[in-house]
Tab-separated table of C-alpha atoms and ligand atoms in Angstrom:
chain	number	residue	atom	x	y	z
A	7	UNK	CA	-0.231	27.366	-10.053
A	8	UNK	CA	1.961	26.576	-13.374
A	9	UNK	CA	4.657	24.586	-12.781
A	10	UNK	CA	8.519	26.375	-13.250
A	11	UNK	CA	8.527	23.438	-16.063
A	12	UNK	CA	6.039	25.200	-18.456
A	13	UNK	CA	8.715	28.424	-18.654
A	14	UNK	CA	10.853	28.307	-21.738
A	15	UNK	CA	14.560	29.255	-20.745
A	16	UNK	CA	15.834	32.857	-20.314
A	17	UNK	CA	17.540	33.682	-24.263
A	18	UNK	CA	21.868	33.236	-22.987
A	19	UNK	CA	22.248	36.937	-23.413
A	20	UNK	CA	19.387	37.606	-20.744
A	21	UNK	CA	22.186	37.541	-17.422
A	22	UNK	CA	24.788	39.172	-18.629
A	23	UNK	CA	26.228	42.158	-17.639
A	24	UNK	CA	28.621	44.982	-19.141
A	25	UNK	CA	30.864	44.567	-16.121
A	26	UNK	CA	31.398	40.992	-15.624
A	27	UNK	CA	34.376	41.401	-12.797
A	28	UNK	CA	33.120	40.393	-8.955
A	29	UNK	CA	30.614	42.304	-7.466
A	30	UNK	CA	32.857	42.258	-4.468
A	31	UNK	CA	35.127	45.140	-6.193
A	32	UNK	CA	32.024	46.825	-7.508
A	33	UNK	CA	30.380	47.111	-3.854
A	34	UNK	CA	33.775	47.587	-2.813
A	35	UNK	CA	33.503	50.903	-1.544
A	36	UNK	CA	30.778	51.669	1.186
A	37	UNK	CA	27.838	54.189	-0.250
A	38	UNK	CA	26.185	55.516	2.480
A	39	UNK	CA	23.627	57.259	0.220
A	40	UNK	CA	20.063	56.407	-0.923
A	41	UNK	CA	19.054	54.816	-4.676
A	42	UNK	CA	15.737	56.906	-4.873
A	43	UNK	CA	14.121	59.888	-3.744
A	44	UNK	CA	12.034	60.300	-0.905
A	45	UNK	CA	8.932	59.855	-2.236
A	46	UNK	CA	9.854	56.574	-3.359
A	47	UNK	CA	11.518	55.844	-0.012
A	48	UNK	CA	8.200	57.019	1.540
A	49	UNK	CA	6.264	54.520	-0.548
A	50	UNK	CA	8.524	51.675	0.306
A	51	UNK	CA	7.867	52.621	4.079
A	52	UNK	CA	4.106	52.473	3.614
A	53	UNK	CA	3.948	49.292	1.637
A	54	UNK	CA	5.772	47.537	4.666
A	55	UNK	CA	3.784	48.904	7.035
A	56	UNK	CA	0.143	48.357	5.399
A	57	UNK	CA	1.402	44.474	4.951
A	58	UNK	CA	2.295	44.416	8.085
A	59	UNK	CA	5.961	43.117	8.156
A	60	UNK	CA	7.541	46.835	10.120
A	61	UNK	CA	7.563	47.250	14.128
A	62	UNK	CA	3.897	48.576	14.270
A	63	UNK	CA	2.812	44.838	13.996
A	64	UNK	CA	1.366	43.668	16.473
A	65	UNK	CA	3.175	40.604	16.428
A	66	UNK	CA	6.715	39.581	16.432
A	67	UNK	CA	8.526	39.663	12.807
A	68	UNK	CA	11.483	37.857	11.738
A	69	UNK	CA	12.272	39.889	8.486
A	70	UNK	CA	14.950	38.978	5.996
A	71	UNK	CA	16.480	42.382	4.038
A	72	UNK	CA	18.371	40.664	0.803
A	73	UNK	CA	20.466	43.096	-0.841
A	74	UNK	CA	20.604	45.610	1.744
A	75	UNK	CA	22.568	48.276	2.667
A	76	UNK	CA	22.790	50.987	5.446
A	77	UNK	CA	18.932	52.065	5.061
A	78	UNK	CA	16.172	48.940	5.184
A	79	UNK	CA	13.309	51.906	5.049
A	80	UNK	CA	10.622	50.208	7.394
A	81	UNK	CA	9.259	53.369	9.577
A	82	UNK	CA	9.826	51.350	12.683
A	83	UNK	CA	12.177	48.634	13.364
A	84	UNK	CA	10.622	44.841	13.430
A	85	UNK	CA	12.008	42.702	16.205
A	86	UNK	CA	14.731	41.124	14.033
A	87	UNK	CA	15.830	42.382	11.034
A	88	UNK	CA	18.906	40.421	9.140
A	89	UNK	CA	20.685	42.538	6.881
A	90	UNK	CA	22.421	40.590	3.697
A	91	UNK	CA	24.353	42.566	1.129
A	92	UNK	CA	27.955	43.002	-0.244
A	93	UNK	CA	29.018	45.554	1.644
A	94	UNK	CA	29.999	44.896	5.526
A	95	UNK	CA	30.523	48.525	6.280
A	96	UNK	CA	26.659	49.756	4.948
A	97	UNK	CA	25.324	46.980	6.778
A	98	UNK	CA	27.026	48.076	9.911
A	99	UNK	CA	25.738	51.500	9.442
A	100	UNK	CA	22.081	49.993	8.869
A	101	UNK	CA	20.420	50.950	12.393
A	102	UNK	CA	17.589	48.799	12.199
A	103	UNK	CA	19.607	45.174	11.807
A	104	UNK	CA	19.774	42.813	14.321
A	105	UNK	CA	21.917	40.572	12.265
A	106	UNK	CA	24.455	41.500	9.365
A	107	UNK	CA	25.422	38.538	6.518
A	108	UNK	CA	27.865	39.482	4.324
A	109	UNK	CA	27.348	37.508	0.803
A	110	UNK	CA	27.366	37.675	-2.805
A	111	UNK	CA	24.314	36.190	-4.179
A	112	UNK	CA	25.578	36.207	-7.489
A	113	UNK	CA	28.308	33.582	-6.598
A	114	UNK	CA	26.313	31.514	-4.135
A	115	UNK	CA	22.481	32.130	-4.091
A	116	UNK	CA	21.879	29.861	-1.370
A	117	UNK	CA	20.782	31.337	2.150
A	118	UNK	CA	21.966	30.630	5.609
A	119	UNK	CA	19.189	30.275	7.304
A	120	UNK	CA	16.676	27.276	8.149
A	121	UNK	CA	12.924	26.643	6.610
A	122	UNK	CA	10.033	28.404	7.127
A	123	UNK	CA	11.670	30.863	9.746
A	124	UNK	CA	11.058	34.255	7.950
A	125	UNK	CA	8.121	36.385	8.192
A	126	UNK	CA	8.876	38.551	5.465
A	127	UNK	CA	11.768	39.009	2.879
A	128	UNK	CA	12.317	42.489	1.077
A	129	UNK	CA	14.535	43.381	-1.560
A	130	UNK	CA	14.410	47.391	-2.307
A	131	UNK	CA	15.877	48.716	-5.456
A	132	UNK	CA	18.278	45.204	-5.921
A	133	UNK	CA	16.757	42.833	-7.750
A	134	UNK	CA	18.193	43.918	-11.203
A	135	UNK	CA	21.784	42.874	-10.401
A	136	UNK	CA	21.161	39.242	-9.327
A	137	UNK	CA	22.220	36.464	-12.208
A	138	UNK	CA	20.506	33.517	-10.364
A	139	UNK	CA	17.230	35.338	-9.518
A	140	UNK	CA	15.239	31.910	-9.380
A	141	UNK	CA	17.066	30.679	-7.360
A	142	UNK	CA	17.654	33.485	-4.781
A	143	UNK	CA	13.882	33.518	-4.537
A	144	UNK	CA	13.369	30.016	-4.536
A	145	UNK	CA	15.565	30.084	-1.738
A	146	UNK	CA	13.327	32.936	-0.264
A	147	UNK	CA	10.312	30.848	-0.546
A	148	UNK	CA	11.976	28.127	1.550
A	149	UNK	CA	12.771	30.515	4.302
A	150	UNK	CA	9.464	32.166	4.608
A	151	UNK	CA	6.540	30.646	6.910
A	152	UNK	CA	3.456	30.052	4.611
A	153	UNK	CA	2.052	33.421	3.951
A	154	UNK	CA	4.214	35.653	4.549
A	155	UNK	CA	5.562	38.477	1.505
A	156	UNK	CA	8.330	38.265	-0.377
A	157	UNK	CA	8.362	42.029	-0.765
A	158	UNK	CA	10.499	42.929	-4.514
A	159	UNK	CA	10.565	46.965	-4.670
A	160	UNK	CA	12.188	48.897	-8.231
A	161	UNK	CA	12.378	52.139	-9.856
A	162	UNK	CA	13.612	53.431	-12.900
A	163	UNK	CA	17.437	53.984	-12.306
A	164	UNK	CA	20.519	51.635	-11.639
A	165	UNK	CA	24.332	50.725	-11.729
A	166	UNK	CA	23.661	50.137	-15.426
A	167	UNK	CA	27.155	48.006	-15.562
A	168	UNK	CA	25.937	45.947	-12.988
A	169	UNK	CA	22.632	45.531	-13.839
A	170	UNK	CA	21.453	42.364	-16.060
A	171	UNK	CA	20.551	42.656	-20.153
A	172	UNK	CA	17.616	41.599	-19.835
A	173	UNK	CA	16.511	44.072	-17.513
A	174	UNK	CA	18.180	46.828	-19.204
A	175	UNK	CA	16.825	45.962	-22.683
A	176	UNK	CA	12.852	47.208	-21.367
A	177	UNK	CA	10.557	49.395	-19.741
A	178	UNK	CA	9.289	49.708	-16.534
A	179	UNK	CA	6.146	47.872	-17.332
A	180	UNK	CA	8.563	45.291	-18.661
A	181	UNK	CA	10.542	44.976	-16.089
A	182	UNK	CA	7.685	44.683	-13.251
A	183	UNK	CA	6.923	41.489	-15.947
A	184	UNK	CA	10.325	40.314	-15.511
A	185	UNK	CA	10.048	40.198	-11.635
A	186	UNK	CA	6.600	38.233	-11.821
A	187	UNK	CA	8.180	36.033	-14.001
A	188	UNK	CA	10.953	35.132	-11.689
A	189	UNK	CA	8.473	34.540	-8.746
A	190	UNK	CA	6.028	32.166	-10.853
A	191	UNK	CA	9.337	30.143	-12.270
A	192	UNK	CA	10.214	29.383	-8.422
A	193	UNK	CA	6.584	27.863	-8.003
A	194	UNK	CA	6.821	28.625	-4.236
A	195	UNK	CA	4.520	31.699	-4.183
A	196	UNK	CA	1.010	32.348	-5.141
A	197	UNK	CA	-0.209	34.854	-7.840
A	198	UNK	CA	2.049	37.552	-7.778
A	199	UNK	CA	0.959	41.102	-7.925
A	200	UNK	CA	2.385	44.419	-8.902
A	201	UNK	CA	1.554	48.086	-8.174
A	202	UNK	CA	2.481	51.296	-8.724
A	203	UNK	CA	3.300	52.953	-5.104
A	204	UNK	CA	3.857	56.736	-6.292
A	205	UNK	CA	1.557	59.129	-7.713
A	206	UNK	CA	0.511	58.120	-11.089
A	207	UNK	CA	0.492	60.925	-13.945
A	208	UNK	CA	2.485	63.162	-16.023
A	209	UNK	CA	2.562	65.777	-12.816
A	210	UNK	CA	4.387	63.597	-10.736
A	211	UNK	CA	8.187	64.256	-11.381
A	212	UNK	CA	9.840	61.810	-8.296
A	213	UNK	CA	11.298	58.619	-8.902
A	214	UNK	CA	8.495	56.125	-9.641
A	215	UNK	CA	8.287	52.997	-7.196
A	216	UNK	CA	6.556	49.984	-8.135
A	217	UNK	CA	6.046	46.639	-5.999
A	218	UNK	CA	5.962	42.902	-7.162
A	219	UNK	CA	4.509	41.078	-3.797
A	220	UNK	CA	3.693	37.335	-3.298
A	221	UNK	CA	2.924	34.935	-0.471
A	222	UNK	CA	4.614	31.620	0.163
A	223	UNK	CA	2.528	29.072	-0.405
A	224	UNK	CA	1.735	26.359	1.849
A	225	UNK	CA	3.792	23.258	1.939
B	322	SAM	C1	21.164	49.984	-5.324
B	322	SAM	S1	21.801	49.321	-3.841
B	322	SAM	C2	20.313	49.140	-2.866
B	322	SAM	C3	20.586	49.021	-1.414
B	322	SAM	C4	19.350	48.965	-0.517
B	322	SAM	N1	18.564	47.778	-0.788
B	322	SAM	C5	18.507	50.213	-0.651
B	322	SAM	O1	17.305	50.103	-0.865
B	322	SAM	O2	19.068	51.310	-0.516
B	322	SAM	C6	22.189	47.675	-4.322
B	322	SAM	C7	22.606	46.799	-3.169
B	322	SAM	O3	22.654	45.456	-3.622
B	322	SAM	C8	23.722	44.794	-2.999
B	322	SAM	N2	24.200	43.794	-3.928
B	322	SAM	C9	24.563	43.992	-5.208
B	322	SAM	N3	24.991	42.855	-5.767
B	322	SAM	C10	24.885	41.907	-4.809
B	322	SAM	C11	25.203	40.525	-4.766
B	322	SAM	N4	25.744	39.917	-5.832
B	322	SAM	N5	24.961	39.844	-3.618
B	322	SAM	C12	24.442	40.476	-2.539
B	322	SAM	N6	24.141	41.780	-2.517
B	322	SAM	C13	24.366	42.492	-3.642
B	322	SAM	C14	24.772	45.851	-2.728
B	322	SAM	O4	25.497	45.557	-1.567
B	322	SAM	C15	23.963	47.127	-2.599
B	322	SAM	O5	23.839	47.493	-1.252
């Protein structure tokens, strides 16, 4: 594995963002809507179920939603869920949570919770807002039991004022780049590797979904 070391730095313009004012006010108001269609919902559904991190498990799962909202889109609810986001009134809605944390990652990118305790972490449609994404991940690579996904889910639409330059400035086979990136530079995860989840082709007119996942490393 390369060490974080070997990365040059992010260029200074990389994390910022048109609307620089807290993401509290942004999030503000509750949207109880969804980000993409439901094909790409659908595909996020599947991927958590094939890797096994969703209710049909056959074992227990202690699964970590970062950035969520009032949908987590697992097809069946794993035994605890813990909801973080902005927004205390989606999180509420979100049926499937067992426990709600209200935080802004952006302003403290630490996580409440203790080592190795997680058996998955997901972050659905999200990760193109966070400033600190190294750490935030580093963080979910400390929280996660050797093995287990971090699960890192985009598309091809977003608050573009809250979403980061850097991500902005490419494509989507940039920006599935960008996410592997982040994952290497916390050097707690193994090879990460990124798909395509919807129908590839020019017939395909849904949102497109594509998945970065890794596995903690041991240690
Ligand atoms: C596009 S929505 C996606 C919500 C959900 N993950 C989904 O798939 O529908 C972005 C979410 O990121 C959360 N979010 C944005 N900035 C955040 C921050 N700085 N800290 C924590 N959560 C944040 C918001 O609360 C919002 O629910």
């Amino acid at each position: 594995m390369t060490s974080p070391d070997t990365y040059p730095a992010f260029p200074g313009w990389f994390f910022q963002r048109d609307d620089t004012s807290p993401d509290s006010h942004f999030y503000g108001p509750a949207r109880l809507v969804t980000h993409i269609d439901d094909g790409a919902i659908a595909a996020v559904g599947q991927l958590y179920q094939e890797l096994g991190v969703d209710g049909s498990s056959p074992r227990p799962r202690r699964v970590l939603d970062l950035m969520s909202s009032w949908v987590s889109h697992l097809r069946t609810a794993p035994s605890e869920l813990v909801a973080l986001g902005l927004n205390a009134a989606e999180l509420a809605a979100n049926p499937m949570a067992t426990h709600r944390v209200v935080q802004d990652l952006n302003a403290d990118p630490s996580l409440p919770f203790a080592d190795a305790t997680f058996d998955a972490v997901l972050c659905c449609v999200s990760v193109d807002y966070l400033i600190r994404p190294v750490e935030v991940l580093t963080e979910a690579a400390r929280i996660l039991r050797p093995g287990s996904p971090v699960v890192i889910t985009f598309s091809n639409r977003c608050f573009p004022t809250k979403a980061v330059h850097g991500w902005l400035a490419t494509d989507d086979a940039g920006r599935g780049a960008i996410v592997i990136d982040y994952l290497r530079r916390t050097g707690g995860f193994g090879e990460p590797e990124l798909s395509l989840r919807t129908p590839v082709g020019r017939s395909y007119r849904g949102d497109p979904l594509y998945a970065v996942v890794a596995r903690r490393l041991p240690g």
